[in-house]
Amino acid sequence: MSFENAKANLREFGKELNLEGLLFDENNTCILGIDNTFSLHITYEPNSDRLYLYSPILDGLPKDEKILLKLYGRLLEGSMLGGQMAGGGIGVAPKEELILMHCVLDMGLGVDANALRRFAPLFVETVEKWREIVTKICAGEDPGPFQFPMPQQQPTAGAHPGLGGKPGERFLKI
């Protein structure tokens, strides 16, 4: 039942993006390119009935130890209680020199087929914000304080709650 809910969530998300036919692969994963700059991975995990969203924040860690320490500190500060990570967190794979941001959506009983469609815009905007912050830190710049992603336009009559647009409008560039 939960995998059916995950597939329904992926279908509804695809409809919102005008990408009919989004499907999970043999690993229960769907990967979307966002603005040709990063990828959004959506994976259903059957043992936990959860949908995992994750995206790379950085590929290739800084070699300067001071910058690396500043980067790690900023990421840890931002991920405390998921406060600046859309409720999720950050993972670091030092050997692969990869940093991922991740969030989890429950797909168990009672979750509607629009949970992913409602949550994905916030997740993508937060990933974009963190990619900017990390880029500045790696360049030796001060990224300034974190500012939560804000909708780019005010909701209009008939708008989807949380999306800031009208039904059928695209909210992610793919």
Short mmCIF file of N, CA and C in Angstrom, two decimals:
data_model
loop_
_atom_site.label_atom_id
_atom_site.label_comp_id
_atom_site.label_asym_id
_atom_site.label_seq_id
_atom_site.Cartn_x
_atom_site.Cartn_y
_atom_site.Cartn_z
N MET A 1 0.82 -1.20 0.00
CA MET A 1 0.00 0.00 0.00
C MET A 1 0.87 1.27 0.00
N SER A 2 1.93 1.27 0.80
CA SER A 2 2.77 2.45 0.89
C SER A 2 3.52 2.73 -0.41
N PHE A 3 3.96 1.65 -1.10
CA PHE A 3 4.65 1.85 -2.37
C PHE A 3 3.66 2.42 -3.40
N GLU A 4 2.42 1.99 -3.33
CA GLU A 4 1.39 2.55 -4.22
C GLU A 4 1.22 4.04 -3.94
N ASN A 5 1.27 4.42 -2.67
CA ASN A 5 1.16 5.83 -2.30
C ASN A 5 2.37 6.61 -2.82
N ALA A 6 3.55 6.03 -2.71
CA ALA A 6 4.76 6.68 -3.23
C ALA A 6 4.66 6.87 -4.74
N LYS A 7 4.17 5.86 -5.45
CA LYS A 7 4.01 5.97 -6.90
C LYS A 7 2.96 7.03 -7.24
N ALA A 8 1.88 7.10 -6.46
CA ALA A 8 0.86 8.13 -6.69
C ALA A 8 1.44 9.52 -6.45
N ASN A 9 2.27 9.67 -5.41
CA ASN A 9 2.93 10.95 -5.14
C ASN A 9 3.83 11.34 -6.30
N LEU A 10 4.59 10.38 -6.83
CA LEU A 10 5.47 10.67 -7.96
C LEU A 10 4.66 11.06 -9.19
N ARG A 11 3.54 10.37 -9.43
CA ARG A 11 2.67 10.72 -10.57
C ARG A 11 2.14 12.14 -10.45
N GLU A 12 1.63 12.50 -9.26
CA GLU A 12 1.08 13.85 -9.04
C GLU A 12 2.17 14.91 -9.18
N PHE A 13 3.35 14.61 -8.69
CA PHE A 13 4.49 15.52 -8.83
C PHE A 13 4.82 15.71 -10.31
N GLY A 14 4.83 14.62 -11.06
CA GLY A 14 5.08 14.69 -12.50
C GLY A 14 4.04 15.51 -13.23
N LYS A 15 2.78 15.37 -12.84
CA LYS A 15 1.72 16.17 -13.46
C LYS A 15 1.96 17.65 -13.23
N GLU A 16 2.37 18.01 -12.02
CA GLU A 16 2.63 19.41 -11.69
C GLU A 16 3.76 19.98 -12.53
N LEU A 17 4.72 19.12 -12.88
CA LEU A 17 5.87 19.54 -13.68
C LEU A 17 5.62 19.39 -15.19
N ASN A 18 4.42 18.93 -15.53
CA ASN A 18 4.11 18.61 -16.93
C ASN A 18 5.05 17.53 -17.47
N LEU A 19 5.40 16.60 -16.60
CA LEU A 19 6.24 15.46 -16.96
C LEU A 19 5.46 14.18 -16.68
N GLU A 20 4.51 13.90 -17.53
CA GLU A 20 3.70 12.69 -17.35
C GLU A 20 4.60 11.47 -17.43
N GLY A 21 4.28 10.49 -16.64
CA GLY A 21 4.99 9.21 -16.72
C GLY A 21 6.24 9.10 -15.87
N LEU A 22 6.41 9.95 -14.86
CA LEU A 22 7.55 9.76 -13.96
C LEU A 22 7.38 8.42 -13.24
N LEU A 23 8.44 7.62 -13.24
CA LEU A 23 8.39 6.30 -12.62
C LEU A 23 9.64 6.06 -11.79
N PHE A 24 9.50 5.15 -10.83
CA PHE A 24 10.66 4.68 -10.09
C PHE A 24 11.37 3.62 -10.93
N ASP A 25 12.71 3.59 -10.85
CA ASP A 25 13.47 2.56 -11.55
C ASP A 25 13.53 1.29 -10.71
N GLU A 26 14.37 0.35 -11.10
CA GLU A 26 14.47 -0.94 -10.39
C GLU A 26 15.01 -0.77 -8.97
N ASN A 27 15.61 0.38 -8.66
CA ASN A 27 16.09 0.66 -7.31
C ASN A 27 15.12 1.54 -6.53
N ASN A 28 13.89 1.67 -7.05
CA ASN A 28 12.86 2.52 -6.44
C ASN A 28 13.29 3.98 -6.37
N THR A 29 14.02 4.43 -7.39
CA THR A 29 14.55 5.79 -7.43
C THR A 29 14.13 6.48 -8.72
N CYS A 30 13.88 7.78 -8.62
CA CYS A 30 13.62 8.63 -9.77
C CYS A 30 14.56 9.82 -9.63
N ILE A 31 15.30 10.14 -10.68
CA ILE A 31 16.26 11.24 -10.63
C ILE A 31 15.86 12.30 -11.65
N LEU A 32 15.74 13.54 -11.17
CA LEU A 32 15.38 14.67 -12.03
C LEU A 32 16.50 15.69 -12.04
N GLY A 33 16.80 16.22 -13.22
CA GLY A 33 17.77 17.31 -13.34
C GLY A 33 17.05 18.62 -13.07
N ILE A 34 17.63 19.47 -12.23
CA ILE A 34 17.05 20.76 -11.89
C ILE A 34 17.90 21.86 -12.51
N ASP A 35 17.33 22.58 -13.45
CA ASP A 35 18.01 23.72 -14.11
C ASP A 35 19.39 23.36 -14.66
N ASN A 36 19.62 22.13 -14.98
CA ASN A 36 20.93 21.67 -15.47
C ASN A 36 22.07 22.00 -14.51
N THR A 37 21.74 22.18 -13.21
CA THR A 37 22.80 22.50 -12.24
C THR A 37 22.95 21.43 -11.17
N PHE A 38 21.89 20.74 -10.82
CA PHE A 38 22.00 19.65 -9.84
C PHE A 38 20.85 18.68 -10.04
N SER A 39 20.91 17.57 -9.34
CA SER A 39 19.88 16.54 -9.48
C SER A 39 19.09 16.38 -8.19
N LEU A 40 17.82 16.06 -8.37
CA LEU A 40 16.94 15.73 -7.26
C LEU A 40 16.68 14.24 -7.34
N HIS A 41 17.07 13.52 -6.31
CA HIS A 41 16.87 12.07 -6.25
C HIS A 41 15.69 11.81 -5.32
N ILE A 42 14.78 10.97 -5.77
CA ILE A 42 13.61 10.59 -4.98
C ILE A 42 13.62 9.07 -4.90
N THR A 43 13.79 8.53 -3.70
CA THR A 43 13.91 7.08 -3.52
C THR A 43 12.88 6.61 -2.50
N TYR A 44 12.14 5.57 -2.87
CA TYR A 44 11.22 4.93 -1.92
C TYR A 44 11.95 3.78 -1.26
N GLU A 45 11.88 3.73 0.08
CA GLU A 45 12.51 2.68 0.86
C GLU A 45 11.40 1.82 1.48
N PRO A 46 11.20 0.61 0.97
CA PRO A 46 10.05 -0.20 1.41
C PRO A 46 10.09 -0.65 2.87
N ASN A 47 11.28 -0.82 3.45
CA ASN A 47 11.34 -1.29 4.84
C ASN A 47 10.85 -0.24 5.83
N SER A 48 10.94 1.03 5.46
CA SER A 48 10.52 2.10 6.36
C SER A 48 9.27 2.82 5.87
N ASP A 49 8.79 2.50 4.66
CA ASP A 49 7.64 3.19 4.05
C ASP A 49 7.90 4.69 3.94
N ARG A 50 9.13 5.04 3.56
CA ARG A 50 9.51 6.45 3.46
C ARG A 50 9.98 6.78 2.06
N LEU A 51 9.76 8.03 1.70
CA LEU A 51 10.26 8.59 0.46
C LEU A 51 11.41 9.52 0.83
N TYR A 52 12.61 9.24 0.32
CA TYR A 52 13.78 10.04 0.62
C TYR A 52 14.03 10.99 -0.55
N LEU A 53 14.19 12.26 -0.25
CA LEU A 53 14.59 13.25 -1.23
C LEU A 53 16.01 13.66 -0.88
N TYR A 54 16.90 13.66 -1.86
CA TYR A 54 18.26 14.10 -1.59
C TYR A 54 18.88 14.69 -2.85
N SER A 55 19.76 15.65 -2.61
CA SER A 55 20.44 16.37 -3.69
C SER A 55 21.85 16.71 -3.26
N PRO A 56 22.76 16.76 -4.22
CA PRO A 56 24.13 17.17 -3.88
C PRO A 56 24.20 18.66 -3.58
N ILE A 57 24.91 18.98 -2.53
CA ILE A 57 25.17 20.37 -2.17
C ILE A 57 26.56 20.75 -2.69
N LEU A 58 27.49 19.79 -2.64
CA LEU A 58 28.86 20.04 -3.09
C LEU A 58 29.47 18.73 -3.56
N ASP A 59 30.15 18.79 -4.68
CA ASP A 59 30.89 17.65 -5.21
C ASP A 59 32.34 18.08 -5.34
N GLY A 60 33.17 17.63 -4.42
CA GLY A 60 34.57 18.04 -4.37
C GLY A 60 34.82 18.94 -3.17
N LEU A 61 35.35 18.37 -2.11
CA LEU A 61 35.58 19.13 -0.88
C LEU A 61 36.78 20.07 -1.02
N PRO A 62 36.75 21.21 -0.31
CA PRO A 62 37.90 22.13 -0.36
C PRO A 62 39.14 21.47 0.24
N LYS A 63 40.29 21.78 -0.32
CA LYS A 63 41.57 21.21 0.15
C LYS A 63 42.12 22.01 1.34
N ASP A 64 41.80 23.29 1.40
CA ASP A 64 42.25 24.15 2.50
C ASP A 64 41.50 23.74 3.77
N GLU A 65 42.24 23.32 4.79
CA GLU A 65 41.63 22.82 6.02
C GLU A 65 40.81 23.88 6.75
N LYS A 66 41.24 25.14 6.70
CA LYS A 66 40.49 26.21 7.36
C LYS A 66 39.13 26.40 6.69
N ILE A 67 39.12 26.38 5.37
CA ILE A 67 37.85 26.52 4.64
C ILE A 67 36.97 25.30 4.89
N LEU A 68 37.57 24.11 4.90
CA LEU A 68 36.81 22.89 5.16
C LEU A 68 36.18 22.93 6.55
N LEU A 69 36.93 23.39 7.55
CA LEU A 69 36.40 23.51 8.90
C LEU A 69 35.26 24.51 8.96
N LYS A 70 35.42 25.64 8.29
CA LYS A 70 34.35 26.65 8.25
C LYS A 70 33.11 26.08 7.56
N LEU A 71 33.32 25.34 6.47
CA LEU A 71 32.21 24.71 5.75
C LEU A 71 31.47 23.73 6.65
N TYR A 72 32.20 22.84 7.29
CA TYR A 72 31.57 21.86 8.18
C TYR A 72 30.81 22.55 9.31
N GLY A 73 31.41 23.58 9.89
CA GLY A 73 30.76 24.31 10.97
C GLY A 73 29.45 24.93 10.52
N ARG A 74 29.46 25.55 9.35
CA ARG A 74 28.25 26.18 8.83
C ARG A 74 27.17 25.15 8.52
N LEU A 75 27.57 24.01 7.96
CA LEU A 75 26.60 22.96 7.67
C LEU A 75 26.01 22.37 8.95
N LEU A 76 26.84 22.16 9.96
CA LEU A 76 26.34 21.63 11.23
C LEU A 76 25.39 22.62 11.89
N GLU A 77 25.75 23.89 11.85
CA GLU A 77 24.88 24.93 12.42
C GLU A 77 23.53 24.94 11.70
N GLY A 78 23.54 24.86 10.39
CA GLY A 78 22.31 24.91 9.61
C GLY A 78 21.44 23.68 9.74
N SER A 79 22.07 22.54 10.03
CA SER A 79 21.28 21.31 10.11
C SER A 79 20.78 21.01 11.52
N MET A 80 21.11 21.85 12.48
CA MET A 80 20.64 21.60 13.84
C MET A 80 19.11 21.56 13.86
N LEU A 81 18.59 20.42 14.24
CA LEU A 81 17.15 20.17 14.31
C LEU A 81 16.46 20.40 12.96
N GLY A 82 17.21 20.36 11.88
CA GLY A 82 16.65 20.55 10.54
C GLY A 82 16.21 21.96 10.27
N GLY A 83 16.59 22.89 11.15
CA GLY A 83 16.10 24.26 11.10
C GLY A 83 16.29 25.00 9.80
N GLN A 84 17.42 24.80 9.14
CA GLN A 84 17.68 25.49 7.89
C GLN A 84 17.82 24.51 6.73
N MET A 85 17.31 23.30 6.94
CA MET A 85 17.43 22.24 5.93
C MET A 85 16.06 21.67 5.54
N ALA A 86 15.03 22.48 5.59
CA ALA A 86 13.68 22.05 5.24
C ALA A 86 13.25 20.84 6.06
N GLY A 87 13.74 20.80 7.30
CA GLY A 87 13.37 19.71 8.20
C GLY A 87 14.26 18.49 8.07
N GLY A 88 15.21 18.50 7.16
CA GLY A 88 16.09 17.36 6.94
C GLY A 88 17.46 17.62 7.51
N GLY A 89 18.47 17.17 6.79
CA GLY A 89 19.83 17.33 7.28
C GLY A 89 20.84 17.21 6.15
N ILE A 90 22.10 17.11 6.57
CA ILE A 90 23.23 17.05 5.65
C ILE A 90 24.02 15.79 5.94
N GLY A 91 24.51 15.17 4.90
CA GLY A 91 25.40 14.03 5.03
C GLY A 91 26.67 14.31 4.25
N VAL A 92 27.80 13.85 4.79
CA VAL A 92 29.10 14.05 4.15
C VAL A 92 29.74 12.69 3.89
N ALA A 93 30.19 12.48 2.67
CA ALA A 93 30.94 11.29 2.29
C ALA A 93 32.36 11.75 1.94
N PRO A 94 33.27 11.80 2.94
CA PRO A 94 34.60 12.36 2.71
C PRO A 94 35.40 11.64 1.61
N LYS A 95 35.32 10.32 1.54
CA LYS A 95 36.08 9.60 0.51
C LYS A 95 35.61 9.96 -0.89
N GLU A 96 34.30 10.15 -1.04
CA GLU A 96 33.73 10.52 -2.33
C GLU A 96 33.72 12.02 -2.55
N GLU A 97 34.12 12.77 -1.50
CA GLU A 97 34.12 14.23 -1.52
C GLU A 97 32.76 14.78 -1.93
N LEU A 98 31.72 14.28 -1.26
CA LEU A 98 30.35 14.61 -1.61
C LEU A 98 29.58 15.03 -0.36
N ILE A 99 28.78 16.09 -0.51
CA ILE A 99 27.87 16.53 0.55
C ILE A 99 26.46 16.50 -0.03
N LEU A 100 25.56 15.81 0.68
CA LEU A 100 24.16 15.70 0.25
C LEU A 100 23.24 16.31 1.29
N MET A 101 22.20 16.97 0.82
CA MET A 101 21.11 17.40 1.69
C MET A 101 19.98 16.41 1.48
N HIS A 102 19.31 16.03 2.58
CA HIS A 102 18.25 15.04 2.48
C HIS A 102 17.06 15.39 3.36
N CYS A 103 15.91 14.90 2.96
CA CYS A 103 14.67 15.00 3.74
C CYS A 103 13.89 13.72 3.53
N VAL A 104 12.94 13.48 4.42
CA VAL A 104 12.16 12.26 4.38
C VAL A 104 10.68 12.59 4.42
N LEU A 105 9.90 11.90 3.59
CA LEU A 105 8.45 12.00 3.63
C LEU A 105 7.89 10.62 3.93
N ASP A 106 7.05 10.51 4.93
CA ASP A 106 6.40 9.25 5.26
C ASP A 106 5.38 8.93 4.18
N MET A 107 5.32 7.67 3.77
CA MET A 107 4.36 7.24 2.76
C MET A 107 3.35 6.26 3.33
N GLY A 108 3.26 6.18 4.66
CA GLY A 108 2.34 5.25 5.30
C GLY A 108 0.89 5.68 5.17
N LEU A 109 0.05 4.97 5.87
CA LEU A 109 -1.38 5.25 5.84
C LEU A 109 -1.69 6.69 6.22
N GLY A 110 -2.62 7.28 5.53
CA GLY A 110 -3.07 8.63 5.84
C GLY A 110 -2.34 9.73 5.10
N VAL A 111 -1.27 9.41 4.39
CA VAL A 111 -0.54 10.42 3.63
C VAL A 111 -1.18 10.53 2.25
N ASP A 112 -1.54 11.73 1.86
CA ASP A 112 -2.21 11.88 0.56
C ASP A 112 -1.21 11.87 -0.59
N ALA A 113 -1.74 11.81 -1.80
CA ALA A 113 -0.92 11.69 -3.00
C ALA A 113 -0.27 13.01 -3.42
N ASN A 114 -0.47 14.07 -2.66
CA ASN A 114 0.10 15.37 -3.02
C ASN A 114 1.21 15.83 -2.07
N ALA A 115 1.64 14.97 -1.16
CA ALA A 115 2.66 15.35 -0.19
C ALA A 115 3.97 15.76 -0.88
N LEU A 116 4.40 14.99 -1.85
CA LEU A 116 5.64 15.30 -2.57
C LEU A 116 5.49 16.58 -3.37
N ARG A 117 4.37 16.74 -4.05
CA ARG A 117 4.13 17.94 -4.86
C ARG A 117 4.17 19.20 -3.99
N ARG A 118 3.64 19.12 -2.78
CA ARG A 118 3.63 20.28 -1.89
C ARG A 118 5.01 20.56 -1.30
N PHE A 119 5.77 19.51 -1.00
CA PHE A 119 7.04 19.67 -0.30
C PHE A 119 8.22 19.97 -1.23
N ALA A 120 8.23 19.42 -2.42
CA ALA A 120 9.38 19.53 -3.33
C ALA A 120 9.84 20.95 -3.60
N PRO A 121 8.94 21.93 -3.81
CA PRO A 121 9.43 23.30 -4.07
C PRO A 121 10.29 23.85 -2.93
N LEU A 122 9.87 23.64 -1.69
CA LEU A 122 10.65 24.10 -0.55
C LEU A 122 12.00 23.40 -0.52
N PHE A 123 12.01 22.10 -0.75
CA PHE A 123 13.26 21.35 -0.72
C PHE A 123 14.22 21.87 -1.79
N VAL A 124 13.74 22.03 -3.02
CA VAL A 124 14.60 22.50 -4.11
C VAL A 124 15.12 23.90 -3.84
N GLU A 125 14.27 24.80 -3.35
CA GLU A 125 14.72 26.16 -3.04
C GLU A 125 15.77 26.15 -1.93
N THR A 126 15.60 25.26 -0.95
CA THR A 126 16.57 25.17 0.14
C THR A 126 17.89 24.61 -0.36
N VAL A 127 17.84 23.61 -1.23
CA VAL A 127 19.07 23.09 -1.83
C VAL A 127 19.79 24.19 -2.60
N GLU A 128 19.06 24.95 -3.39
CA GLU A 128 19.67 26.05 -4.15
C GLU A 128 20.33 27.05 -3.23
N LYS A 129 19.66 27.39 -2.12
CA LYS A 129 20.22 28.34 -1.16
C LYS A 129 21.52 27.79 -0.55
N TRP A 130 21.52 26.52 -0.16
CA TRP A 130 22.71 25.93 0.43
C TRP A 130 23.84 25.77 -0.58
N ARG A 131 23.51 25.53 -1.83
CA ARG A 131 24.55 25.47 -2.86
C ARG A 131 25.24 26.83 -3.00
N GLU A 132 24.47 27.92 -2.91
CA GLU A 132 25.04 29.27 -2.95
C GLU A 132 25.96 29.50 -1.75
N ILE A 133 25.49 29.14 -0.56
CA ILE A 133 26.26 29.34 0.66
C ILE A 133 27.58 28.58 0.58
N VAL A 134 27.51 27.30 0.19
CA VAL A 134 28.70 26.46 0.11
C VAL A 134 29.68 26.99 -0.93
N THR A 135 29.17 27.44 -2.06
CA THR A 135 30.05 28.00 -3.10
C THR A 135 30.81 29.21 -2.56
N LYS A 136 30.13 30.09 -1.84
CA LYS A 136 30.79 31.27 -1.27
C LYS A 136 31.83 30.88 -0.23
N ILE A 137 31.51 29.94 0.63
CA ILE A 137 32.46 29.50 1.65
C ILE A 137 33.71 28.91 0.99
N CYS A 138 33.51 28.06 -0.01
CA CYS A 138 34.65 27.43 -0.70
C CYS A 138 35.51 28.45 -1.44
N ALA A 139 34.91 29.57 -1.83
CA ALA A 139 35.66 30.64 -2.50
C ALA A 139 36.32 31.58 -1.49
N GLY A 140 36.16 31.29 -0.19
CA GLY A 140 36.77 32.13 0.84
C GLY A 140 35.95 33.36 1.17
N GLU A 141 34.70 33.42 0.71
CA GLU A 141 33.83 34.57 0.95
C GLU A 141 32.93 34.31 2.16
N ASP A 142 32.38 35.38 2.70
CA ASP A 142 31.40 35.29 3.78
C ASP A 142 30.02 35.20 3.14
N PRO A 143 29.30 34.09 3.35
CA PRO A 143 27.99 33.95 2.72
C PRO A 143 26.89 34.76 3.39
N GLY A 144 27.18 35.35 4.54
CA GLY A 144 26.15 36.11 5.25
C GLY A 144 25.19 35.18 5.96
N PRO A 145 24.19 35.75 6.62
CA PRO A 145 23.25 34.92 7.37
C PRO A 145 22.33 34.13 6.44
N PHE A 146 21.87 33.00 6.92
CA PHE A 146 20.92 32.20 6.16
C PHE A 146 19.59 32.91 6.11
N GLN A 147 18.99 32.96 4.95
CA GLN A 147 17.65 33.52 4.81
C GLN A 147 16.79 32.45 4.17
N PHE A 148 15.67 32.15 4.83
CA PHE A 148 14.80 31.10 4.34
C PHE A 148 14.30 31.43 2.95
N PRO A 149 14.23 30.41 2.07
CA PRO A 149 13.67 30.63 0.75
C PRO A 149 12.23 31.14 0.86
N MET A 150 11.93 32.11 0.05
CA MET A 150 10.59 32.70 0.05
C MET A 150 9.95 32.45 -1.31
N PRO A 151 8.62 32.31 -1.34
CA PRO A 151 7.96 32.16 -2.63
C PRO A 151 8.28 33.36 -3.52
N GLN A 152 8.43 33.11 -4.82
CA GLN A 152 8.81 34.17 -5.73
C GLN A 152 7.65 35.08 -6.09
N GLN A 153 6.44 34.66 -5.81
CA GLN A 153 5.28 35.51 -6.08
C GLN A 153 4.24 35.25 -5.01
N GLN A 154 3.37 36.18 -4.80
CA GLN A 154 2.30 36.02 -3.84
C GLN A 154 1.22 35.12 -4.43
N PRO A 155 0.63 34.22 -3.60
CA PRO A 155 -0.43 33.36 -4.11
C PRO A 155 -1.60 34.19 -4.65
N THR A 156 -2.17 33.70 -5.72
CA THR A 156 -3.33 34.36 -6.31
C THR A 156 -4.56 33.49 -6.09
N ALA A 157 -5.72 34.03 -6.41
CA ALA A 157 -6.95 33.25 -6.26
C ALA A 157 -6.82 31.97 -7.07
N GLY A 158 -7.18 30.85 -6.48
CA GLY A 158 -7.09 29.57 -7.14
C GLY A 158 -5.70 28.96 -7.13
N ALA A 159 -4.79 29.56 -6.38
CA ALA A 159 -3.42 29.07 -6.34
C ALA A 159 -3.32 27.84 -5.46
N HIS A 160 -2.31 27.03 -5.74
CA HIS A 160 -2.01 25.90 -4.88
C HIS A 160 -1.42 26.42 -3.58
N PRO A 161 -1.89 25.95 -2.42
CA PRO A 161 -1.26 26.39 -1.18
C PRO A 161 0.20 25.95 -1.15
N GLY A 162 1.07 26.86 -0.80
CA GLY A 162 2.48 26.57 -0.66
C GLY A 162 3.28 26.62 -1.95
N LEU A 163 2.61 26.72 -3.09
CA LEU A 163 3.35 26.76 -4.35
C LEU A 163 3.47 28.16 -4.90
N GLY A 164 2.53 29.03 -4.58
CA GLY A 164 2.59 30.40 -5.05
C GLY A 164 2.21 30.57 -6.50
N GLY A 165 1.61 29.57 -7.11
CA GLY A 165 1.23 29.66 -8.51
C GLY A 165 -0.17 29.12 -8.72
N LYS A 166 -0.60 29.14 -9.96
CA LYS A 166 -1.92 28.63 -10.31
C LYS A 166 -1.82 27.15 -10.65
N PRO A 167 -2.91 26.43 -10.56
CA PRO A 167 -2.87 25.01 -10.92
C PRO A 167 -2.29 24.83 -12.32
N GLY A 168 -1.38 23.88 -12.45
CA GLY A 168 -0.78 23.59 -13.74
C GLY A 168 0.48 24.39 -14.03
N GLU A 169 0.74 25.46 -13.27
CA GLU A 169 1.96 26.23 -13.50
C GLU A 169 3.17 25.43 -13.04
N ARG A 170 4.25 25.53 -13.76
CA ARG A 170 5.47 24.85 -13.37
C ARG A 170 6.16 25.63 -12.26
N PHE A 171 6.75 24.93 -11.34
CA PHE A 171 7.46 25.60 -10.27
C PHE A 171 8.91 25.20 -10.20
N LEU A 172 9.31 24.20 -10.99
CA LEU A 172 10.70 23.81 -11.08
C LEU A 172 11.11 23.85 -12.53
N LYS A 173 12.27 24.35 -12.81
CA LYS A 173 12.78 24.31 -14.18
C LYS A 173 13.58 23.03 -14.32
N ILE A 174 13.22 22.22 -15.28
CA ILE A 174 13.90 20.95 -15.47
C ILE A 174 14.44 20.86 -16.87
#
